[in-house]
PDB file of C-alpha atoms (C1' of nucleotides) in Angstrom:
ATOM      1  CA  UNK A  76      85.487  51.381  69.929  1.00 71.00           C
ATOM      2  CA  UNK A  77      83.892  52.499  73.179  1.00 73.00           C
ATOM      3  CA  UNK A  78      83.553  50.693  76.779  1.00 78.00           C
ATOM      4  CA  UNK A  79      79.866  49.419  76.405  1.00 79.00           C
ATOM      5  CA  UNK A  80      81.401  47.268  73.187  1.00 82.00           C
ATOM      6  CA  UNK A  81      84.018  45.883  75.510  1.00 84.00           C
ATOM      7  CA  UNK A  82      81.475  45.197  78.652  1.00 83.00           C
ATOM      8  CA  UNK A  83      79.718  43.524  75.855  1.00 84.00           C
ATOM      9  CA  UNK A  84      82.281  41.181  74.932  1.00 85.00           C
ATOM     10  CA  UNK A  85      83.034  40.263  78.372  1.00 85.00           C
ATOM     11  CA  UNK A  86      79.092  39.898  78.875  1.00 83.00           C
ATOM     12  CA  UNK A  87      79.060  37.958  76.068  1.00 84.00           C
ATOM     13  CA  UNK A  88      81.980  35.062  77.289  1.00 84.00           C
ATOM     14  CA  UNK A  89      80.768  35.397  80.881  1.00 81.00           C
ATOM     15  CA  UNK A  90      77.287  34.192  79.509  1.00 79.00           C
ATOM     16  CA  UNK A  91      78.528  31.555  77.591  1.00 78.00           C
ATOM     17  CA  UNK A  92      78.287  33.178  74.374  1.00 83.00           C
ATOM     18  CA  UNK A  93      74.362  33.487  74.487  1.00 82.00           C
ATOM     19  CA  UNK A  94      73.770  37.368  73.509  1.00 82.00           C
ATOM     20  CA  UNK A  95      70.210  37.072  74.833  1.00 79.00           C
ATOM     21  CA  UNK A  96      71.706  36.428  78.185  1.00 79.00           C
ATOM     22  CA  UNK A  97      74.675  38.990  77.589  1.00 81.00           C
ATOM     23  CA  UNK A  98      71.938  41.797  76.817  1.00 82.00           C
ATOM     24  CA  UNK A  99      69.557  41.069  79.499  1.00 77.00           C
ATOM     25  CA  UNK A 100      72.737  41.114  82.607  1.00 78.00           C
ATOM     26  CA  UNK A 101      73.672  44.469  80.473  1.00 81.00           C
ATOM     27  CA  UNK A 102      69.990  45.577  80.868  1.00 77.00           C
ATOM     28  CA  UNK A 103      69.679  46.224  76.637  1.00 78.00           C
ATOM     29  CA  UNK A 104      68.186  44.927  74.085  1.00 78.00           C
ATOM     30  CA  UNK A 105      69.636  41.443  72.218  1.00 81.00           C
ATOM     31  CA  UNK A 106      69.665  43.793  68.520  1.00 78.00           C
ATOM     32  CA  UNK A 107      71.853  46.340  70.236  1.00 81.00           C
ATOM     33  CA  UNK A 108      74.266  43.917  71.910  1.00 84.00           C
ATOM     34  CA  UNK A 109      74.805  41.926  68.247  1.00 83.00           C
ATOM     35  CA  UNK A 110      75.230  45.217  66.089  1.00 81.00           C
ATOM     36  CA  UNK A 111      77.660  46.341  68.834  1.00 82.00           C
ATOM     37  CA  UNK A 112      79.949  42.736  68.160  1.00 84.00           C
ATOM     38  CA  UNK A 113      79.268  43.553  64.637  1.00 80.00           C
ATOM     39  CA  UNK A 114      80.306  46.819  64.717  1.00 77.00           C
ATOM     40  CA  UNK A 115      83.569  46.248  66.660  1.00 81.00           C
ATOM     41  CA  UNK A 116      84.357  43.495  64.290  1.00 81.00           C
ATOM     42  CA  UNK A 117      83.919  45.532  61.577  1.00 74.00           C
ATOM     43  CA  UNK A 118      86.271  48.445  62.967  1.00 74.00           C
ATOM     44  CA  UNK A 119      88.740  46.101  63.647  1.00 78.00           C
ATOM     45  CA  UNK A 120      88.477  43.724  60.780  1.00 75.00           C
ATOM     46  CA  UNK A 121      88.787  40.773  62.184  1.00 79.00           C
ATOM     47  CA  UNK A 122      85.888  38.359  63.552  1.00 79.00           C
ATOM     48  CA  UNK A 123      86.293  38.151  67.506  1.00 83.00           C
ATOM     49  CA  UNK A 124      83.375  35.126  67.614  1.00 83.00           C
ATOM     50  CA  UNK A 125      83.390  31.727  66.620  1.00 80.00           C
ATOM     51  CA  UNK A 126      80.199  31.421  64.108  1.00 78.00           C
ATOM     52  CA  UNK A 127      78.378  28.118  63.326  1.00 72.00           C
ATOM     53  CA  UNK A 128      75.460  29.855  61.423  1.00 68.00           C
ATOM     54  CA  UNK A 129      74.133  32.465  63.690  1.00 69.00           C
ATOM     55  CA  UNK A 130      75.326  31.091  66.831  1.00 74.00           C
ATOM     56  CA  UNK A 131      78.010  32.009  68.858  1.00 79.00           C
ATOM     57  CA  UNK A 132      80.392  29.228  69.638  1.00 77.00           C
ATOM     58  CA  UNK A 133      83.546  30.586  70.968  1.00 80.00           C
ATOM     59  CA  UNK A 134      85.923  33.787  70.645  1.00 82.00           C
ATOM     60  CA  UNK A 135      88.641  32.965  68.025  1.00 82.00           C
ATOM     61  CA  UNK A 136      92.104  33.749  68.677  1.00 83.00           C
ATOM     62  CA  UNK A 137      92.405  37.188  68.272  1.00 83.00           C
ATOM     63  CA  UNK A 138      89.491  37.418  70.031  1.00 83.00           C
ATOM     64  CA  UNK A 139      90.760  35.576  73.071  1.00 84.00           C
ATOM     65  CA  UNK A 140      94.040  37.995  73.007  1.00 85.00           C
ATOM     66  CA  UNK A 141      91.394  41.057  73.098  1.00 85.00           C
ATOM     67  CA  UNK A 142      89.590  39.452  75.565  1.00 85.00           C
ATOM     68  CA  UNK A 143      92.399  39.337  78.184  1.00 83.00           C
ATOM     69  CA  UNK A 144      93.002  43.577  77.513  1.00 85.00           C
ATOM     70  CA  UNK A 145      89.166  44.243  77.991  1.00 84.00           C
ATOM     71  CA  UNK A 146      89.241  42.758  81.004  1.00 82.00           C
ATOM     72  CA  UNK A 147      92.328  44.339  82.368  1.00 81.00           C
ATOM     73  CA  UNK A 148      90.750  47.700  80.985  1.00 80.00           C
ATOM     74  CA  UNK A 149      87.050  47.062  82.485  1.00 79.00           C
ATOM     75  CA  UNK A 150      88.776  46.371  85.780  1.00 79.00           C
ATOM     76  CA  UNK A 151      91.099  49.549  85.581  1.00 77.00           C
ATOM     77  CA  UNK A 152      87.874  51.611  84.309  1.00 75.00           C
ATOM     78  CA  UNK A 153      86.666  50.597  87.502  1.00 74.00           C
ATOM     79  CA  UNK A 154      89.717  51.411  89.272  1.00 74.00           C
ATOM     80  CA  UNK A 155      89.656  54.930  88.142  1.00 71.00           C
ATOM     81  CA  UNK A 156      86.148  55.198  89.755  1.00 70.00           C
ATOM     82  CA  UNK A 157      87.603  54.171  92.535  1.00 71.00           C
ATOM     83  CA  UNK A 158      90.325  56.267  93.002  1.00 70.00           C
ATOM     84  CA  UNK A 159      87.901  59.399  92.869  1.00 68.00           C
ATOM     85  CA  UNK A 160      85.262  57.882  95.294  1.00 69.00           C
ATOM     86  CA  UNK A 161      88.831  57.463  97.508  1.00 68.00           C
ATOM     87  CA  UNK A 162      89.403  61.306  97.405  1.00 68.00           C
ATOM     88  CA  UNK A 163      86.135  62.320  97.682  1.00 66.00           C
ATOM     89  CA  UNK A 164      85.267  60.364 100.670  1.00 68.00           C
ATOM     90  CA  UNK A 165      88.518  59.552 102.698  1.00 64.00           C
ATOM     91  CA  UNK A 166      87.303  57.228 105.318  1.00 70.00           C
ATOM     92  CA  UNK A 167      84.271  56.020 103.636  1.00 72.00           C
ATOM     93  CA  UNK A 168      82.804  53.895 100.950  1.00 75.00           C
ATOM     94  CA  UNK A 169      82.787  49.611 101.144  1.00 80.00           C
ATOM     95  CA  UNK A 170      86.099  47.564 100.974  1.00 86.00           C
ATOM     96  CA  UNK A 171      85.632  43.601  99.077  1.00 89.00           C
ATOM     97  CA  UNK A 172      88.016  40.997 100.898  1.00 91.00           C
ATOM     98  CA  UNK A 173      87.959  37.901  99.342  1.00 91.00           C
ATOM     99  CA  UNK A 174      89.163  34.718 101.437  1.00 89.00           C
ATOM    100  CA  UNK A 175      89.351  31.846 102.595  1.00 84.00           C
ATOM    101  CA  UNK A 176      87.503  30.025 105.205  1.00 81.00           C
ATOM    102  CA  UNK A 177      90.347  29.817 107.516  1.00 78.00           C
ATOM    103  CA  UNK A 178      91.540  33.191 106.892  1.00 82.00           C
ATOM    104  CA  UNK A 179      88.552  34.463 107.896  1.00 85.00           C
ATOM    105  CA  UNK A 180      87.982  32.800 110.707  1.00 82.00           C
ATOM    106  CA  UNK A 181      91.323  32.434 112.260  1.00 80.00           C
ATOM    107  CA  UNK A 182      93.523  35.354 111.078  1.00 81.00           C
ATOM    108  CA  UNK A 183      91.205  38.388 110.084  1.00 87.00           C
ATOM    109  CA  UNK A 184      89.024  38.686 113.324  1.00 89.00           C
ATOM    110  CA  UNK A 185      91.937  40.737 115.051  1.00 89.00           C
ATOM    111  CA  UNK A 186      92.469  42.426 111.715  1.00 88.00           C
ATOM    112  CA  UNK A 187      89.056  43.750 111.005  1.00 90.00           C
ATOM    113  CA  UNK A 188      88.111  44.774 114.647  1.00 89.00           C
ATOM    114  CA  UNK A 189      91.174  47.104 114.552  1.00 89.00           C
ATOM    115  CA  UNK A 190      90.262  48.312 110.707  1.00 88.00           C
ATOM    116  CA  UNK A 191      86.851  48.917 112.036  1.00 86.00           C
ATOM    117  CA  UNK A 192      87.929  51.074 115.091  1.00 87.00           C
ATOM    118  CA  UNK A 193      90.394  53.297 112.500  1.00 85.00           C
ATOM    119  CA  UNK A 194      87.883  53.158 109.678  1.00 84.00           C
ATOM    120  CA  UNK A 195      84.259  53.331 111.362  1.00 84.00           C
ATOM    121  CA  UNK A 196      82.563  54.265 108.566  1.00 83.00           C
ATOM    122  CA  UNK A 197      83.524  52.062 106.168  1.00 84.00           C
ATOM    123  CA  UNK A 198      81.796  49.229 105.033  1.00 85.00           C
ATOM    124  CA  UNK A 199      83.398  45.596 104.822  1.00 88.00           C
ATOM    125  CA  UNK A 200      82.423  43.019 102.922  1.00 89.00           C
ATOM    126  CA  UNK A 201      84.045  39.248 103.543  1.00 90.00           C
ATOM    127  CA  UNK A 202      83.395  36.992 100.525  1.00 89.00           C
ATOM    128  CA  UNK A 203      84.456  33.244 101.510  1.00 88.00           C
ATOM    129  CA  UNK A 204      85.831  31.621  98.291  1.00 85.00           C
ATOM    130  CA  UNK A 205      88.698  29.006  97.499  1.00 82.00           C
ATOM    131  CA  UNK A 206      91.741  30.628  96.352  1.00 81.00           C
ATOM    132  CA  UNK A 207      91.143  29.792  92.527  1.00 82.00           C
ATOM    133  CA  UNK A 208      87.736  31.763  92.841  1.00 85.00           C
ATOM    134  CA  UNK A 209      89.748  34.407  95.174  1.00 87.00           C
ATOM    135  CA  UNK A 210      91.885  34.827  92.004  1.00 85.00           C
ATOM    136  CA  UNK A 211      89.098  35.222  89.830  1.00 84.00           C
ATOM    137  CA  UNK A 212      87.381  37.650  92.180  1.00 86.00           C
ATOM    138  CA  UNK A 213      90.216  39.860  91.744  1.00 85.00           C
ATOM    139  CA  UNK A 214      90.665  40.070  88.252  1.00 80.00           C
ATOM    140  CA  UNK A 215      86.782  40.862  87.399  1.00 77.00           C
ATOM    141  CA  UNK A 216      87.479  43.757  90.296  1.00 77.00           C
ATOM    142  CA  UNK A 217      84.441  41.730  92.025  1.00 82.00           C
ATOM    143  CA  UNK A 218      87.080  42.481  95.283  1.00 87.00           C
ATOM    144  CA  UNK A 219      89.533  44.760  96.219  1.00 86.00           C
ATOM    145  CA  UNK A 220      91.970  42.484  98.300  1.00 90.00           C
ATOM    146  CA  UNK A 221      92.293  38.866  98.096  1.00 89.00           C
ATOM    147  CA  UNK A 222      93.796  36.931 101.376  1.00 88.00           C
ATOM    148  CA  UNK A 223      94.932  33.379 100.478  1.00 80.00           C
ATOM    149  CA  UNK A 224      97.532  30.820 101.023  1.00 72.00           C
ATOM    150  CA  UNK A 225      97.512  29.021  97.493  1.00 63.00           C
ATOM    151  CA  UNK A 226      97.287  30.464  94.111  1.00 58.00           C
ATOM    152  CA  UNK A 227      97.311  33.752  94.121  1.00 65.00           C
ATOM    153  CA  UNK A 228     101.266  34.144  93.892  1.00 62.00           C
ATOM    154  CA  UNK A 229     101.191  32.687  90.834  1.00 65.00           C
ATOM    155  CA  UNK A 230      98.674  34.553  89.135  1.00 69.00           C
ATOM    156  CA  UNK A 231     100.769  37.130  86.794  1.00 72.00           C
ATOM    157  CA  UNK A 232      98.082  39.574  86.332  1.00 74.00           C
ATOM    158  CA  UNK A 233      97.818  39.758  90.237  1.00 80.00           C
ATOM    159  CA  UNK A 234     100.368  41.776  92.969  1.00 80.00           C
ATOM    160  CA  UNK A 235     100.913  40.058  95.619  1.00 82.00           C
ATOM    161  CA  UNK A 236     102.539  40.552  99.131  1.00 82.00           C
ATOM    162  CA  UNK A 237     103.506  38.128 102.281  1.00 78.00           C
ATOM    163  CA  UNK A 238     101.075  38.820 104.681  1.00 77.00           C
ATOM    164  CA  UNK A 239     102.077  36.800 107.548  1.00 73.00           C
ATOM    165  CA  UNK A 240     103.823  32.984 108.017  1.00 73.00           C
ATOM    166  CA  UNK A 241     102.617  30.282 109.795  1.00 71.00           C
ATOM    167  CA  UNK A 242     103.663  26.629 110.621  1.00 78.00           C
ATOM    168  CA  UNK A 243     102.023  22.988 110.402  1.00 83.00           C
ATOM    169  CA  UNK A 244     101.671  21.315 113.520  1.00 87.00           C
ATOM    170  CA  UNK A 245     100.503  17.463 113.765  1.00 92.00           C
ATOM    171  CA  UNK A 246      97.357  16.452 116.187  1.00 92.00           C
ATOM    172  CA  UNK A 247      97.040  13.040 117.275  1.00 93.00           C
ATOM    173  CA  UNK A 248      94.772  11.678 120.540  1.00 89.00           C
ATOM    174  CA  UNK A 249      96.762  12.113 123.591  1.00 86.00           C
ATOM    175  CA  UNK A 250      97.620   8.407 123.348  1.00 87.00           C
ATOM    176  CA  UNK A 251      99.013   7.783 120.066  1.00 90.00           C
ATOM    177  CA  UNK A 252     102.213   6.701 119.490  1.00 91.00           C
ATOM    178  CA  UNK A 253     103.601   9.799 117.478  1.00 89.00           C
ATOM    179  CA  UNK A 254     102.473  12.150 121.478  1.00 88.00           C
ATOM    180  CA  UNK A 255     105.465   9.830 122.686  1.00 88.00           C
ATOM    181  CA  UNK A 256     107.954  10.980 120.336  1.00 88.00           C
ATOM    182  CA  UNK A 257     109.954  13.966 121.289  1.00 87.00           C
ATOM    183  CA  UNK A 258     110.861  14.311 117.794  1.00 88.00           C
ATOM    184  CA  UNK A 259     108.633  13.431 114.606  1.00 90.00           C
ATOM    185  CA  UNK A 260     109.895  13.219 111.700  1.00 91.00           C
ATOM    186  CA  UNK A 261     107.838  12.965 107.551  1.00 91.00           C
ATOM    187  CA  UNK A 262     108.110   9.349 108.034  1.00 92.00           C
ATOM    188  CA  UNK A 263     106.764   8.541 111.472  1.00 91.00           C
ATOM    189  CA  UNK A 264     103.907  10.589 109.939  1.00 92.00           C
ATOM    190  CA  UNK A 265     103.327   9.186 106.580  1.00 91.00           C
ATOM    191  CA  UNK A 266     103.253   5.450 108.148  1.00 92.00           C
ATOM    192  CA  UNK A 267      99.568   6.606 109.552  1.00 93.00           C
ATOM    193  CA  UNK A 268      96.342   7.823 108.088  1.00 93.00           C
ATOM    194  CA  UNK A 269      96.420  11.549 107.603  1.00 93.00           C
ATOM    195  CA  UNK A 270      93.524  14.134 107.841  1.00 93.00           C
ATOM    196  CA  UNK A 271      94.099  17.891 106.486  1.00 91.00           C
ATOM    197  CA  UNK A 272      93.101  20.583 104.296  1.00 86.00           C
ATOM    198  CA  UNK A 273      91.543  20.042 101.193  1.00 81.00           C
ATOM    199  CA  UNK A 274      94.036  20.856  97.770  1.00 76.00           C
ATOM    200  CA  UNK A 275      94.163  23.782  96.819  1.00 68.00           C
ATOM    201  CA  UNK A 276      93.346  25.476 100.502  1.00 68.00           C
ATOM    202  CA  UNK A 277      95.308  26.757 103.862  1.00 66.00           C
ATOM    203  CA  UNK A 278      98.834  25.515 102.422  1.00 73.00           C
ATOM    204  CA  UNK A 279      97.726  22.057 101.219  1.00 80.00           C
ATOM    205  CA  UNK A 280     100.120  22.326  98.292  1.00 79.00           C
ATOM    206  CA  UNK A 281     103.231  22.535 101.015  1.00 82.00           C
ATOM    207  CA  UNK A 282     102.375  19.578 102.576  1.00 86.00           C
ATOM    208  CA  UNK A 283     101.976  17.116  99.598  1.00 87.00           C
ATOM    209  CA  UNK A 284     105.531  18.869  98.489  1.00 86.00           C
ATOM    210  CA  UNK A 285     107.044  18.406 101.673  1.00 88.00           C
ATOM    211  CA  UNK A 286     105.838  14.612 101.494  1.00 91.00           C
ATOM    212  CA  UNK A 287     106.646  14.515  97.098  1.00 90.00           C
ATOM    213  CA  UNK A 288     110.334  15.978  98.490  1.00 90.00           C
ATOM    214  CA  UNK A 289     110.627  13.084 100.994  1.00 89.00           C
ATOM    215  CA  UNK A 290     109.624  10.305  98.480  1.00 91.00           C
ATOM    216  CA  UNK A 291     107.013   9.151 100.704  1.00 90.00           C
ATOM    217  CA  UNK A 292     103.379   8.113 100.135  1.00 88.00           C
ATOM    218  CA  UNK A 293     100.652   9.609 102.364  1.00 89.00           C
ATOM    219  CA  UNK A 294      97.907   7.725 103.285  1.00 90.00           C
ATOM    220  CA  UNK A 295      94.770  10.637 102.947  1.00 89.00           C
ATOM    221  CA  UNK A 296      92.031   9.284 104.523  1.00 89.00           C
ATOM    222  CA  UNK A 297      90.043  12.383 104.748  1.00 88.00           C
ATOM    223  CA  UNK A 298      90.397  16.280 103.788  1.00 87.00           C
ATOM    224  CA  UNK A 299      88.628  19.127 105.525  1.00 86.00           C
ATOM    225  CA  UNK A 300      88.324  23.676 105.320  1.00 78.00           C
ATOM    226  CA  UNK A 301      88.250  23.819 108.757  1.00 79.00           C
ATOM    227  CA  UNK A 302      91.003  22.990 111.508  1.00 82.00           C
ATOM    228  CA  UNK A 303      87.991  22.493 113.548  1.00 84.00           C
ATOM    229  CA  UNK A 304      86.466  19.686 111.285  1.00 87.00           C
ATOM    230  CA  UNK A 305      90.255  17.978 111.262  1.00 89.00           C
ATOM    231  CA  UNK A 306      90.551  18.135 115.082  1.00 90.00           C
ATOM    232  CA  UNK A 307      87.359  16.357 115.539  1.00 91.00           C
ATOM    233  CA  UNK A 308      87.955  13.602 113.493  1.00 91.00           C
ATOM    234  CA  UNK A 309      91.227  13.297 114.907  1.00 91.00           C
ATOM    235  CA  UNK A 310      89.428  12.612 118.575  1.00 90.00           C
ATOM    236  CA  UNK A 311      87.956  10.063 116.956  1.00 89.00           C
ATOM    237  CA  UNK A 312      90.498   7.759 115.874  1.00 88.00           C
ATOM    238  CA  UNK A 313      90.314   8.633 112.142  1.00 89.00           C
ATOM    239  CA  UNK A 314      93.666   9.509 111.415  1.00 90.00           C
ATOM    240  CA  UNK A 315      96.707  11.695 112.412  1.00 93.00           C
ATOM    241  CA  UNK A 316      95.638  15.549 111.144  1.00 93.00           C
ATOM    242  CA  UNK A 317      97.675  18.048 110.114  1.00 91.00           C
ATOM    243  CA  UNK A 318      96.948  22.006 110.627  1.00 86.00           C
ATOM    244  CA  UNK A 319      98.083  25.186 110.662  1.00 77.00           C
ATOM    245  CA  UNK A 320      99.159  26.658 113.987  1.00 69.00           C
TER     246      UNK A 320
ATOM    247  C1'  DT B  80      59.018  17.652  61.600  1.00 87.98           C
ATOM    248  C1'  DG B  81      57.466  21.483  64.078  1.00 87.98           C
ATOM    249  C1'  DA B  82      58.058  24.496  67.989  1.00 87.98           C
ATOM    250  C1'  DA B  83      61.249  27.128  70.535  1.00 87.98           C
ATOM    251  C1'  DA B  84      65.441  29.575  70.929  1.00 87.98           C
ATOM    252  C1'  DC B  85      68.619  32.416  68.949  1.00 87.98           C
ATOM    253  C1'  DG B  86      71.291  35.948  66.143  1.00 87.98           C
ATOM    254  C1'  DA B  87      71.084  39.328  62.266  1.00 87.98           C
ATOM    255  C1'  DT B  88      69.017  43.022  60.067  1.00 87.98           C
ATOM    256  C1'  DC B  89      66.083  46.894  59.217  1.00 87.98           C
ATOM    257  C1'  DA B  90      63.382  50.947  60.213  1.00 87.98           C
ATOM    258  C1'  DC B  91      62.513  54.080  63.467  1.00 87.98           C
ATOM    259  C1'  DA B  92      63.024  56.757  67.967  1.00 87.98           C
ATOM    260  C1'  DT B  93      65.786  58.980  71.246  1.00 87.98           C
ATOM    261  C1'  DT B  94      69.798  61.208  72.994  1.00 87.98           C
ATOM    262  C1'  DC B  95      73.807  63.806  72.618  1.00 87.98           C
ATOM    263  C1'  DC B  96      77.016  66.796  70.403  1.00 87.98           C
ATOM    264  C1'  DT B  97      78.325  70.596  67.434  1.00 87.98           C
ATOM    265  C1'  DG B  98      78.002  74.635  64.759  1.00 87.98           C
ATOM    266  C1'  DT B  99      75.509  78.780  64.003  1.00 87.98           C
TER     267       DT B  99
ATOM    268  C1'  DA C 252      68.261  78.579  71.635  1.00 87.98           C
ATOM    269  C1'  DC C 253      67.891  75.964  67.730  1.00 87.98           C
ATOM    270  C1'  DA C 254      68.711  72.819  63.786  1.00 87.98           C
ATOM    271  C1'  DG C 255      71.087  69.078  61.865  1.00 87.98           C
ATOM    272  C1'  DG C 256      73.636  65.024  62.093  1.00 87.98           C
ATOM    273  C1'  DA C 257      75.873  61.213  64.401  1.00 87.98           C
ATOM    274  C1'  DA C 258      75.583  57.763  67.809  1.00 87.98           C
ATOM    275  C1'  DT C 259      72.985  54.648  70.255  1.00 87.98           C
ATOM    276  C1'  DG C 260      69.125  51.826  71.454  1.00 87.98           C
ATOM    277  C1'  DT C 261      64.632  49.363  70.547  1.00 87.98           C
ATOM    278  C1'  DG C 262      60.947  46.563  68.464  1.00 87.98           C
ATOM    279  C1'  DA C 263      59.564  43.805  64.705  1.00 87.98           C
ATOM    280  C1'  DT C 264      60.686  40.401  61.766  1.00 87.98           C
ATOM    281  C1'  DC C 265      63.196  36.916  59.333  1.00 87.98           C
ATOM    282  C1'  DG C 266      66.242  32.992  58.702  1.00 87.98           C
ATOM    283  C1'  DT C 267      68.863  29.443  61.064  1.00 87.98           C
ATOM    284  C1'  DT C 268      69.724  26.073  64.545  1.00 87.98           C
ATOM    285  C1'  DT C 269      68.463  22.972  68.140  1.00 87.98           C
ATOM    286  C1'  DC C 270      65.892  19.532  70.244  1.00 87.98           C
ATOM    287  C1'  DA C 271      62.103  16.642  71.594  1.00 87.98           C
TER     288       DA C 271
END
DNA sequence: TGAAACGATCACATTCCTGT
DNA sequence: ACAGGAATGTGATCGTTTCA
């Protein structure tokens, strides 16, 4: 057993068990990438691939269980690279944030400008994903930190730590009957249209809980990334929008 | 049904490691 | 430094599957 069986297999799944694909991202040939499944199979007697004839269909189920340990040990090969690039060059190298649209453009700003002023020389790289693909990102060690609001928590092969906490706040026009109200309560919201994040993003799941907890029904009328894009719908009459602060 | 795509296998080449 | 062997990779080819 060595690592470039185990990059294989991953290759393999990642393109959808075509080992013409899986050999060409791995820059080898197709004949080395199938007598390296063979070979592996054969060491550990049991067939990791789903055969129909010569194709590759699937992994079978031990070869999903070795799947999910290749990737934690590709990622924490990776790691140990890492670690020694760390030592070796203190203050340099790149650093991989994956996030969100709103985390990026609301909450990191202040972040990065004061990472950049302590860390000059290193480079950052801001990938915008949703927090599903965030979660992904991080266990392929395609980033090194993941920023997020949904989904990451519950990810069991992922850390992860509060980073801040932040409220929803209701927009309406200046002259709509909820901007009278000195208090507002989940019903005087829920009896009008409602614009806000799209599922999945910036808290989403917390509001439709809040609502789910209440036993009321929420008119959605639109969803949106960008507080922005929910503000200036809201001007417009569309609905009552709901943001972070 | 035939062409194209694909995986398996074989023979051979290259690289790396080990013992002398 | 060198020889021998193991490990690894490649190209050619064949059989199977897919699809128009």
């Amino acid at each position: 057993m060595n690592f470039q069986q185990l990059r294989i297999i991953r290759e393999t799944v990642r393109q959808n068990y075509n080992l013409t694909d899986a050999s060409a991202a791995l820059f080898t040939s197709q004949s080395g990438v199938s007598k390296h499944i063979k070979d592996l199979e054969d060491e550990l007697g049991v067939q990791l691939f789903i055969r129909k004839g010569k194709r590759l269909l699937g992994l079978t189920e031990p070869g999903q269980s070795l799947l999910g340990i290749v990737e934690r040990m590709l990622v924490d090969a990776d790691n140990i690279k890492r670690l020694a690039d760390d030592f070796n060059k203190v203050d340099e190298g790149t650093l991989t944030i994956a996030t969100t649209h709103t985390q990026a453009r609301y909450v990191l700003p202040t972040v990065v400008s004061a990472f950049k002023q302590r860390f000059p020389k290193v480079h950052l790289v801001l990938q915008q994903a949703s927090p599903i693909e965030i979660a992904e990102m991080l266990l392929h060690g395609e980033a090194d930190i993941g920023i997020a609001t949904e989904s990451l928590a519950s990810e069991d092969n992922l850390a992860s730590v509060p980073f801040y906490q932040w409220q929803h706040s209701i927009i309406t026009p200046l002259n709509h009957p909820l901007a009278a109200l000195t208090e507002v309560t989940l019903k005087d919201i829920a009896a009008y249209p409602i614009i806000t994040y799209h599922g999945g993003f910036t808290g989403r799941s917390k509001i439709d809980q809040a609502f789910e907890d209440a036993a009321l029904d929420v008119d959605l009328v639109m969803s949106a990334l960008d507080a922005d894009v929910i503000k200036t719908y809201v001007e417009l009459g569309i609905g009552v929008g709901i943001v972070n602060e």
